[in-house]
Amino acid sequence: MLETIVGFMNNLLWGKLLVYGLVGAGIFFTVRLGCIQITHFVHGVKVLAISRRPGKHGLSSFQVFCTSMAARVGAGNMAGVAVAIGAAGPGAVFWMWAIAMLGMATAMIESTLAQVYKVKDVDGQYRGGPSYYMEKGLGQRWMGILFSILLIICFGLVFNAVQANTISGAMTAVFDLNPIYVGLGIALLSGLVIMGGLKKVARVSEIIVPIMALAYIAIALVVVLMNVEQLPAVFMLVINSAFGWQEAAAGGVAYSVAQAMQAGIARGLFSNEAGMGSAANIAASASPNPNHPASQGFVQMMGVFVDTIVICTATAAIILLSGDGGGSGDGIARTINALTHHVGDWGGAFIAFAILLFCFTSIIANYSYAETNVMFLSGNKKGALPIFRIAVLGMVMFGAVAKIGIVWDLADVSMGLMALVNMIALLLLSGLAVRIINDYRQQVNKGEDPVFDTTKFPELEGQIEDGIWINKEVEVSK
């Protein structure tokens, strides 16, 4: 009965409500922001380039970028792409690109709002995210509590068990290690990081994420260069398959346009998390540069681009250039088989090591998301954190040694409900977010260094915490 109920909920959420809802919201936000992901793409790169400046009370924007990438970039970027290609053909890759472009606008909205409504905890560290803008912006604390509970269950506990299970499976398959010892090692390393809180998580992510991402992109680039003559044909295969033209021209396995769209959009949403409200939790922790909420929106927008357009495309290139448009292996096995085809037997060990890094950083980043929501539920007090950290490490150990298929399905339900609640809040607050982003763009167009002048938005009076944002008049008087 439990499996039946969970299956029904997942089909309803991910087969209908969220796919259409998140795509529709992405189109809506893209139109309202004037295709900002295209018109201001170069500006987003520039903001990311100057994002390493540390803040007095928050993390640097680059640290936040790396932490959100740590959560986004995981086994899904290697296995998820393979699953989409296997289920719906090469055309699914095109629809992953499409949903990422729309998701960039959604990420811009939710990260801007997270910055607007952030607060300081007892240590002076910035905290924020969907729970905070639901409580402060909408005046609905019950909504924030519901979101927090769903996120803590999903990201803080269940997803971390799944990540540990993925690491354990890869280490056991490739190196024949005992899952118990793998679990103890993961729990120990994770504990050393998460016991240090957000700042420790951010520092570790800042080191590991660029290394792991660049290494994976580099091996994909080597594969592309080894097969560069095939690249135009593979690109056309993706496009033709996306619109159902490939079968008419060359026959082969018949994948419908609907199959390609559904698989590509679903896997793309899972990968880049735009609109789910997860990355917004860490986005609020930054001291942005320039000192305006929208600048962090640009940084998070680039995170969606790197996750899906760059890293997922790297996996697609490895698979499709091997000649596998949907045949050998399932999930991560397809990626391993494809890379082994290109570079030899060491490709399997490389993927296993990549999974270790990707999933480990996902564990600590997922914890950081959940920590912010534990703080929200406890009134920004830290008393509950030690108990929660022990629970997280317990789930990591459990995940490394257990069979957790139904747990993964339950996590999908939690994440789907979490995304649904967040999308309602985003749509209700989108008018304010768009005006704040337009305020930033107007200052940039005038050649000014953008500053968030709160007096331009009188509706924020009494909603945002004193001392977080200082308006221009105060700065000038100083």
Coordinates of C-alpha atoms in Angstrom, one line a residue:
M1 CA 0.0 0.0 0.0
L2 CA 2.8 2.4 0.9
E3 CA 4.5 1.8 -2.5
T4 CA 1.2 2.3 -4.3
I5 CA 0.6 5.6 -2.5
V6 CA 4.1 6.8 -3.0
G7 CA 4.0 5.8 -6.7
F8 CA 0.7 7.7 -7.2
M9 CA 2.1 10.8 -5.5
N10 CA 5.3 10.8 -7.6
N11 CA 3.3 10.3 -10.8
L12 CA 1.0 13.2 -9.9
L13 CA 3.8 15.5 -8.8
W14 CA 6.5 14.8 -11.3
G15 CA 4.4 13.5 -14.2
K16 CA 2.0 16.4 -14.2
L17 CA 2.0 19.2 -11.6
L18 CA 5.7 20.0 -11.3
V19 CA 6.8 19.5 -14.9
Y20 CA 4.1 21.8 -16.2
G21 CA 4.3 24.1 -13.2
L22 CA 8.0 24.6 -13.3
V23 CA 8.2 25.0 -17.0
G24 CA 5.3 27.4 -17.0
A25 CA 6.9 29.4 -14.2
G26 CA 10.2 29.5 -16.1
I27 CA 8.5 30.9 -19.1
F28 CA 6.6 33.4 -17.0
F29 CA 9.7 34.6 -15.2
T30 CA 11.7 34.7 -18.5
V31 CA 9.1 37.0 -20.1
R32 CA 8.7 39.2 -17.1
L33 CA 12.5 39.7 -16.9
G34 CA 13.0 40.3 -20.6
C35 CA 15.0 37.1 -21.3
I36 CA 17.5 38.1 -18.7
Q37 CA 19.4 34.8 -19.0
I38 CA 20.3 35.8 -22.6
T39 CA 20.5 39.6 -22.5
H40 CA 22.5 39.7 -19.2
F41 CA 24.5 36.5 -19.6
V42 CA 27.8 38.3 -20.0
H43 CA 27.0 40.4 -17.0
G44 CA 26.3 37.3 -15.0
V45 CA 29.8 36.0 -15.9
K46 CA 31.3 39.3 -14.8
V47 CA 29.5 39.2 -11.4
L48 CA 30.7 35.6 -10.9
A49 CA 34.2 36.7 -11.7
I50 CA 34.3 39.3 -8.9
S51 CA 32.4 37.0 -6.4
R52 CA 35.4 35.9 -4.3
R53 CA 35.3 39.0 -2.0
P54 CA 34.5 37.8 1.5
G55 CA 31.8 39.5 3.5
K56 CA 31.8 40.6 7.2
H57 CA 28.7 38.7 8.2
G58 CA 28.2 36.3 5.3
L59 CA 30.0 34.0 3.0
S60 CA 31.5 35.3 -0.3
S61 CA 29.2 34.9 -3.3
F62 CA 31.8 32.4 -4.8
Q63 CA 31.6 30.3 -1.7
V64 CA 27.9 30.2 -1.9
F65 CA 28.1 29.4 -5.7
C66 CA 30.4 26.5 -4.9
T67 CA 28.2 25.2 -2.1
S68 CA 25.1 25.3 -4.3
M69 CA 27.0 23.6 -7.1
A70 CA 28.1 20.9 -4.6
A71 CA 24.5 20.0 -4.0
R72 CA 23.5 20.3 -7.6
V73 CA 26.4 18.4 -9.2
G74 CA 26.1 14.8 -8.1
A75 CA 25.4 11.3 -9.4
G76 CA 22.4 12.8 -11.3
N77 CA 24.8 14.6 -13.7
M78 CA 26.4 11.3 -14.6
A79 CA 23.6 8.8 -14.1
G80 CA 20.6 11.1 -14.7
V81 CA 21.7 12.1 -18.2
A82 CA 22.3 8.5 -19.0
V83 CA 18.8 7.5 -17.8
A84 CA 17.2 10.3 -19.9
I85 CA 19.1 9.2 -23.0
G86 CA 18.3 5.5 -22.4
A87 CA 14.6 6.2 -21.8
A88 CA 13.9 8.7 -24.5
G89 CA 16.9 8.9 -26.9
P90 CA 19.4 11.7 -27.6
G91 CA 16.6 14.2 -28.0
A92 CA 16.2 14.3 -24.2
V93 CA 19.5 16.3 -24.1
F94 CA 18.0 19.2 -26.0
W95 CA 15.1 19.4 -23.6
M96 CA 17.5 19.4 -20.7
W97 CA 19.1 22.4 -22.3
A98 CA 15.8 24.1 -22.8
I99 CA 14.6 23.7 -19.2
A100 CA 18.0 24.9 -17.9
M101 CA 17.6 28.1 -19.9
L102 CA 14.1 28.7 -18.4
G103 CA 15.4 27.6 -15.0
M104 CA 18.0 30.4 -15.0
A105 CA 15.2 33.0 -14.8
T106 CA 13.5 31.1 -11.9
A107 CA 16.8 30.8 -10.0
M108 CA 17.3 34.6 -10.5
I109 CA 13.9 35.2 -8.8
E110 CA 14.2 32.9 -5.9
S111 CA 17.8 33.8 -5.0
T112 CA 17.0 37.5 -5.2
L113 CA 14.1 37.0 -2.8
A114 CA 16.3 34.9 -0.5
Q115 CA 18.7 37.8 -0.2
V116 CA 16.0 40.4 0.4
Y117 CA 14.6 38.6 3.4
K118 CA 17.8 37.2 5.0
V119 CA 18.4 37.6 8.7
K120 CA 21.4 37.3 11.1
D121 CA 21.7 34.4 13.5
V122 CA 23.1 34.5 17.0
D123 CA 26.7 34.4 15.5
G124 CA 26.0 37.2 13.0
Q125 CA 25.9 34.7 10.1
Y126 CA 23.3 35.5 7.4
R127 CA 20.5 33.0 7.1
G128 CA 17.5 32.9 4.7
G129 CA 15.6 31.1 2.0
P130 CA 12.1 30.2 1.1
S131 CA 11.0 29.7 4.7
Y132 CA 12.0 33.2 5.5
Y133 CA 10.4 34.9 2.5
M134 CA 7.2 32.9 3.1
E135 CA 7.1 34.1 6.7
K136 CA 8.3 37.7 6.2
G137 CA 7.2 38.5 2.6
L138 CA 3.9 36.6 2.6
G139 CA 3.2 36.7 6.4
Q140 CA 2.6 33.0 6.4
R141 CA 4.9 31.3 9.0
W142 CA 2.9 28.1 8.7
M143 CA 3.9 27.9 5.1
G144 CA 7.6 28.4 6.0
I145 CA 7.3 25.7 8.7
L146 CA 5.8 23.2 6.2
F147 CA 8.6 24.0 3.7
S148 CA 11.3 23.6 6.3
I149 CA 10.0 20.2 7.5
L150 CA 9.9 18.9 3.9
L151 CA 13.4 20.1 3.1
I152 CA 14.9 18.7 6.3
I153 CA 13.4 15.3 5.6
C154 CA 14.3 15.4 1.9
F155 CA 17.8 17.0 1.8
G156 CA 19.0 16.8 5.3
L157 CA 18.2 13.1 5.9
V158 CA 16.9 11.0 3.0
F159 CA 19.0 12.4 0.2
N160 CA 22.1 12.1 2.2
A161 CA 21.4 8.4 2.8
V162 CA 21.0 8.0 -1.0
Q163 CA 24.2 9.9 -1.7
A164 CA 26.1 7.6 0.8
N165 CA 24.4 4.6 -0.9
T166 CA 25.7 5.7 -4.3
I167 CA 29.2 6.1 -3.0
S168 CA 29.1 2.7 -1.3
G169 CA 27.8 1.0 -4.4
A170 CA 30.5 2.5 -6.6
M171 CA 33.3 1.7 -4.2
T172 CA 32.1 -1.8 -3.7
A173 CA 31.6 -2.5 -7.4
V174 CA 35.0 -1.0 -8.6
F175 CA 37.3 -1.7 -5.6
D176 CA 35.4 -4.5 -3.7
L177 CA 35.4 -2.5 -0.5
N178 CA 33.2 -3.5 2.5
P179 CA 30.1 -1.2 2.7
I180 CA 30.4 -0.9 6.5
Y181 CA 34.0 0.5 6.2
V182 CA 32.9 2.8 3.4
G183 CA 30.0 4.1 5.5
L184 CA 32.3 4.7 8.5
G185 CA 34.7 6.6 6.3
I186 CA 32.0 8.8 4.7
A187 CA 30.4 9.5 8.1
L188 CA 33.8 10.5 9.6
L189 CA 34.7 12.8 6.8
S190 CA 31.2 14.3 6.7
G191 CA 31.2 14.9 10.5
L192 CA 34.6 16.7 10.3
V193 CA 33.0 19.2 7.9
I194 CA 29.4 19.6 9.1
M195 CA 30.4 20.1 12.8
G196 CA 32.0 23.3 11.6
G197 CA 28.7 24.7 10.3
L198 CA 28.0 26.8 7.2
K199 CA 31.4 28.4 7.0
K200 CA 33.3 25.1 7.1
V201 CA 31.0 23.6 4.5
A202 CA 31.6 26.6 2.3
R203 CA 35.3 26.5 2.7
V204 CA 35.5 22.8 1.8
S205 CA 33.1 23.3 -1.2
E206 CA 35.2 26.2 -2.4
I207 CA 38.2 23.9 -2.7
I208 CA 36.6 20.6 -3.9
V209 CA 33.9 21.8 -6.3
P210 CA 36.1 23.7 -8.8
I211 CA 38.6 20.8 -8.9
M212 CA 36.0 18.1 -9.4
A213 CA 34.0 20.0 -12.0
L214 CA 37.1 21.0 -14.0
A215 CA 38.4 17.5 -13.9
Y216 CA 35.2 16.1 -15.3
I217 CA 34.9 18.8 -17.9
A218 CA 38.5 18.2 -18.9
I219 CA 38.0 14.4 -19.5
A220 CA 34.8 15.2 -21.5
L221 CA 36.8 17.7 -23.6
V222 CA 39.5 15.1 -24.2
V223 CA 36.7 12.7 -25.4
V224 CA 35.3 15.4 -27.7
L225 CA 38.7 16.2 -29.2
M226 CA 39.3 12.4 -29.8
N227 CA 36.0 12.3 -31.7
V228 CA 35.8 15.8 -33.1
E229 CA 34.9 14.7 -36.6
Q230 CA 31.7 13.1 -35.1
L231 CA 30.6 16.2 -33.3
P232 CA 28.4 17.8 -36.0
A233 CA 26.6 14.5 -36.6
V234 CA 26.0 14.0 -32.9
F235 CA 24.7 17.6 -32.5
M236 CA 22.3 17.1 -35.4
L237 CA 21.2 13.7 -33.9
V238 CA 20.2 15.5 -30.6
I239 CA 18.3 18.2 -32.5
N240 CA 16.6 15.8 -34.9
S241 CA 15.6 13.4 -32.1
A242 CA 14.2 16.2 -30.0
F243 CA 11.7 17.1 -32.7
G244 CA 11.0 13.5 -34.0
W245 CA 12.9 14.1 -37.3
Q246 CA 15.6 11.4 -36.8
E247 CA 13.4 8.4 -37.2
A248 CA 11.9 9.6 -40.5
A249 CA 15.4 10.2 -41.8
A250 CA 17.3 7.1 -40.5
G251 CA 15.0 4.7 -38.8
G252 CA 16.1 3.0 -35.6
V253 CA 14.5 3.0 -32.2
A254 CA 11.4 5.1 -32.3
Y255 CA 11.3 7.7 -29.5
S256 CA 8.4 10.2 -29.5
V257 CA 8.8 13.9 -29.0
A258 CA 6.7 13.6 -25.9
Q259 CA 9.1 11.0 -24.5
A260 CA 12.1 13.2 -25.2
M261 CA 10.4 16.2 -23.7
Q262 CA 9.2 14.5 -20.5
A263 CA 12.5 12.7 -19.8
G264 CA 14.7 15.7 -20.6
I265 CA 12.6 18.2 -18.6
A266 CA 12.3 15.9 -15.6
R267 CA 16.0 15.0 -15.4
G268 CA 16.9 18.7 -16.1
L269 CA 14.8 19.9 -13.2
F270 CA 16.2 17.3 -10.9
S271 CA 19.7 18.3 -11.8
N272 CA 19.6 22.1 -11.6
E273 CA 17.0 22.4 -8.9
A274 CA 15.7 25.7 -10.2
G275 CA 12.4 26.6 -8.5
M276 CA 12.7 23.9 -5.9
G277 CA 13.8 26.3 -3.2
S278 CA 16.9 24.3 -2.2
A279 CA 19.7 26.5 -3.6
A280 CA 18.0 29.6 -2.3
N281 CA 18.8 28.5 1.3
I282 CA 22.5 29.0 0.8
A283 CA 22.1 32.0 -1.6
A284 CA 20.8 34.0 1.4
S285 CA 24.1 33.4 3.3
A286 CA 26.2 35.5 0.9
S287 CA 27.5 39.0 1.2
P288 CA 26.9 39.9 -2.4
N289 CA 29.2 42.0 -4.6
P290 CA 27.8 44.5 -5.7
N291 CA 25.8 44.9 -2.5
H292 CA 22.4 44.3 -4.0
P293 CA 20.1 41.3 -3.7
A294 CA 20.0 40.9 -7.5
S295 CA 23.7 40.4 -7.8
Q296 CA 23.4 37.0 -6.0
G297 CA 20.6 36.2 -8.3
F298 CA 23.0 36.5 -11.2
V299 CA 25.5 34.2 -9.5
Q300 CA 22.9 31.5 -8.8
M301 CA 21.6 31.9 -12.4
M302 CA 25.1 31.0 -13.6
G303 CA 25.0 28.0 -11.3
V304 CA 22.1 26.5 -13.3
F305 CA 24.0 27.1 -16.5
V306 CA 27.1 25.4 -15.4
D307 CA 25.2 22.4 -13.9
T308 CA 23.1 21.6 -16.9
I309 CA 24.5 23.3 -20.0
V310 CA 28.1 22.5 -19.1
I311 CA 28.4 19.4 -16.9
C312 CA 25.3 17.5 -18.1
T313 CA 26.4 18.2 -21.7
A314 CA 29.8 16.7 -20.8
T315 CA 28.1 13.5 -19.8
A316 CA 25.9 13.5 -22.9
A317 CA 29.0 14.0 -25.1
I318 CA 30.8 11.0 -23.5
I319 CA 27.8 8.8 -24.0
L320 CA 26.7 9.9 -27.5
L321 CA 30.2 10.0 -29.0
S322 CA 30.7 6.4 -28.0
G323 CA 27.8 5.5 -30.4
D324 CA 25.4 4.7 -27.5
G325 CA 22.1 6.5 -28.2
G326 CA 20.2 4.3 -25.7
G327 CA 21.6 0.8 -25.5
S328 CA 24.4 -0.4 -23.2
G329 CA 23.9 -0.4 -19.5
D330 CA 21.5 1.4 -17.2
G331 CA 22.2 4.7 -15.5
I332 CA 25.7 5.1 -14.2
A333 CA 26.7 1.8 -16.0
R334 CA 26.0 3.4 -19.3
T335 CA 28.3 6.3 -18.5
I336 CA 31.0 4.0 -17.2
N337 CA 30.8 1.8 -20.4
A338 CA 30.9 4.9 -22.6
L339 CA 34.0 6.4 -20.9
T340 CA 35.7 3.0 -20.9
H341 CA 35.1 2.8 -24.6
H342 CA 36.9 6.1 -25.1
V343 CA 39.9 5.9 -22.7
G344 CA 40.2 2.2 -21.6
D345 CA 39.6 0.4 -18.3
W346 CA 40.7 3.3 -16.1
G347 CA 37.5 5.1 -17.1
G348 CA 35.5 3.0 -14.6
A349 CA 37.9 4.0 -11.7
F350 CA 37.7 7.6 -12.8
I351 CA 33.9 7.6 -12.6
A352 CA 34.0 5.9 -9.2
F353 CA 36.3 8.6 -7.9
A354 CA 34.1 11.3 -9.5
I355 CA 31.1 9.8 -7.8
L356 CA 32.9 9.9 -4.4
L357 CA 33.7 13.6 -4.7
F358 CA 30.4 14.6 -6.3
C359 CA 28.3 12.7 -3.7
F360 CA 30.4 13.7 -0.7
T361 CA 30.1 17.4 -1.5
S362 CA 26.4 16.8 -2.1
I363 CA 26.1 15.4 1.5
I364 CA 27.7 18.4 3.1
A365 CA 25.9 20.9 0.9
N366 CA 22.5 19.2 1.5
Y367 CA 23.3 19.5 5.3
S368 CA 23.9 23.2 4.9
Y369 CA 20.4 23.6 3.3
A370 CA 18.8 21.7 6.1
E371 CA 20.8 23.5 8.8
T372 CA 19.3 26.9 7.8
N373 CA 15.8 25.4 8.1
V374 CA 16.5 23.8 11.5
M375 CA 17.5 27.4 12.6
F376 CA 14.3 28.8 11.1
L377 CA 12.2 26.3 13.1
S378 CA 14.1 27.0 16.3
G379 CA 13.9 30.8 16.0
N380 CA 17.5 31.2 14.8
K381 CA 18.9 29.5 17.9
K382 CA 21.6 26.8 17.6
G383 CA 20.6 24.4 20.4
A384 CA 19.0 21.8 18.1
L385 CA 22.0 21.6 15.7
P386 CA 24.1 19.0 17.5
I387 CA 21.2 16.5 17.7
F388 CA 20.4 17.2 14.0
R389 CA 24.1 16.6 13.0
I390 CA 24.1 13.3 14.7
A391 CA 20.9 12.3 12.9
V392 CA 22.5 13.3 9.5
L393 CA 25.5 11.2 10.2
G394 CA 23.3 8.3 11.3
M395 CA 21.4 8.5 7.9
V396 CA 24.8 8.6 6.1
M397 CA 25.8 5.3 7.8
F398 CA 22.4 3.8 7.2
G399 CA 22.5 4.7 3.5
A400 CA 25.9 3.2 3.0
V401 CA 24.8 -0.3 4.1
A402 CA 21.0 -0.5 3.4
K403 CA 18.8 -1.1 0.4
I404 CA 16.8 2.1 0.2
G405 CA 14.7 2.1 -3.0
I406 CA 11.4 3.0 -1.2
V407 CA 13.3 5.7 0.8
W408 CA 14.4 7.3 -2.5
D409 CA 10.8 7.3 -3.7
L410 CA 9.7 9.0 -0.4
A411 CA 12.4 11.6 -0.9
D412 CA 11.0 12.4 -4.4
V413 CA 7.6 13.0 -2.8
S414 CA 9.0 15.3 -0.2
M415 CA 11.0 17.2 -2.8
G416 CA 8.0 17.5 -5.0
L417 CA 5.8 18.9 -2.3
M418 CA 8.6 21.2 -1.3
A419 CA 8.9 22.6 -4.8
L420 CA 5.1 23.0 -5.1
V421 CA 5.0 25.1 -1.9
N422 CA 8.0 27.2 -3.1
M423 CA 6.5 27.9 -6.5
I424 CA 3.4 29.3 -5.0
A425 CA 5.5 31.7 -2.9
L426 CA 7.6 32.7 -5.9
L427 CA 4.6 33.5 -8.0
L428 CA 3.0 35.6 -5.2
L429 CA 6.3 37.5 -4.6
S430 CA 7.4 37.7 -8.3
G431 CA 6.2 41.3 -8.8
L432 CA 8.5 42.6 -6.0
A433 CA 11.4 40.4 -7.2
V434 CA 11.1 41.7 -10.8
R435 CA 11.1 45.4 -9.6
I436 CA 14.2 44.8 -7.4
I437 CA 16.0 43.1 -10.4
N438 CA 15.0 46.0 -12.7
D439 CA 16.3 48.5 -10.1
Y440 CA 19.7 46.7 -10.3
R441 CA 19.7 46.8 -14.1
Q442 CA 18.8 50.5 -14.2
Q443 CA 21.7 51.3 -12.0
V444 CA 24.1 49.2 -14.1
N445 CA 22.8 50.9 -17.3
K446 CA 23.6 54.3 -15.7
G447 CA 27.2 53.1 -15.0
E448 CA 26.6 53.0 -11.3
D449 CA 27.8 50.3 -8.8
P450 CA 24.3 48.9 -7.7
V451 CA 23.3 49.5 -4.1
F452 CA 20.0 48.3 -2.6
D453 CA 18.1 51.4 -1.6
T454 CA 15.2 50.1 0.6
T455 CA 13.4 53.4 0.5
K456 CA 12.4 52.6 -3.1
F457 CA 10.4 49.7 -1.8
P458 CA 8.1 51.0 1.0
E459 CA 6.3 47.6 1.2
L460 CA 9.4 46.1 2.7
E461 CA 9.1 48.3 5.8
G462 CA 8.6 46.0 8.8
Q463 CA 9.3 42.9 6.7
I464 CA 13.1 43.0 6.4
E465 CA 15.5 42.9 9.4
D466 CA 17.1 46.1 10.5
G467 CA 20.8 46.5 9.7
I468 CA 20.8 44.0 6.8
W469 CA 20.4 46.5 4.0
I470 CA 21.5 50.2 4.3
N471 CA 19.8 52.6 2.0
K472 CA 21.6 55.2 -0.1
E473 CA 20.5 58.2 2.1
V474 CA 22.1 56.6 5.2
E475 CA 25.3 55.8 3.2
V476 CA 25.6 59.3 1.9
S477 CA 25.0 60.8 5.3
K478 CA 27.9 58.7 6.6

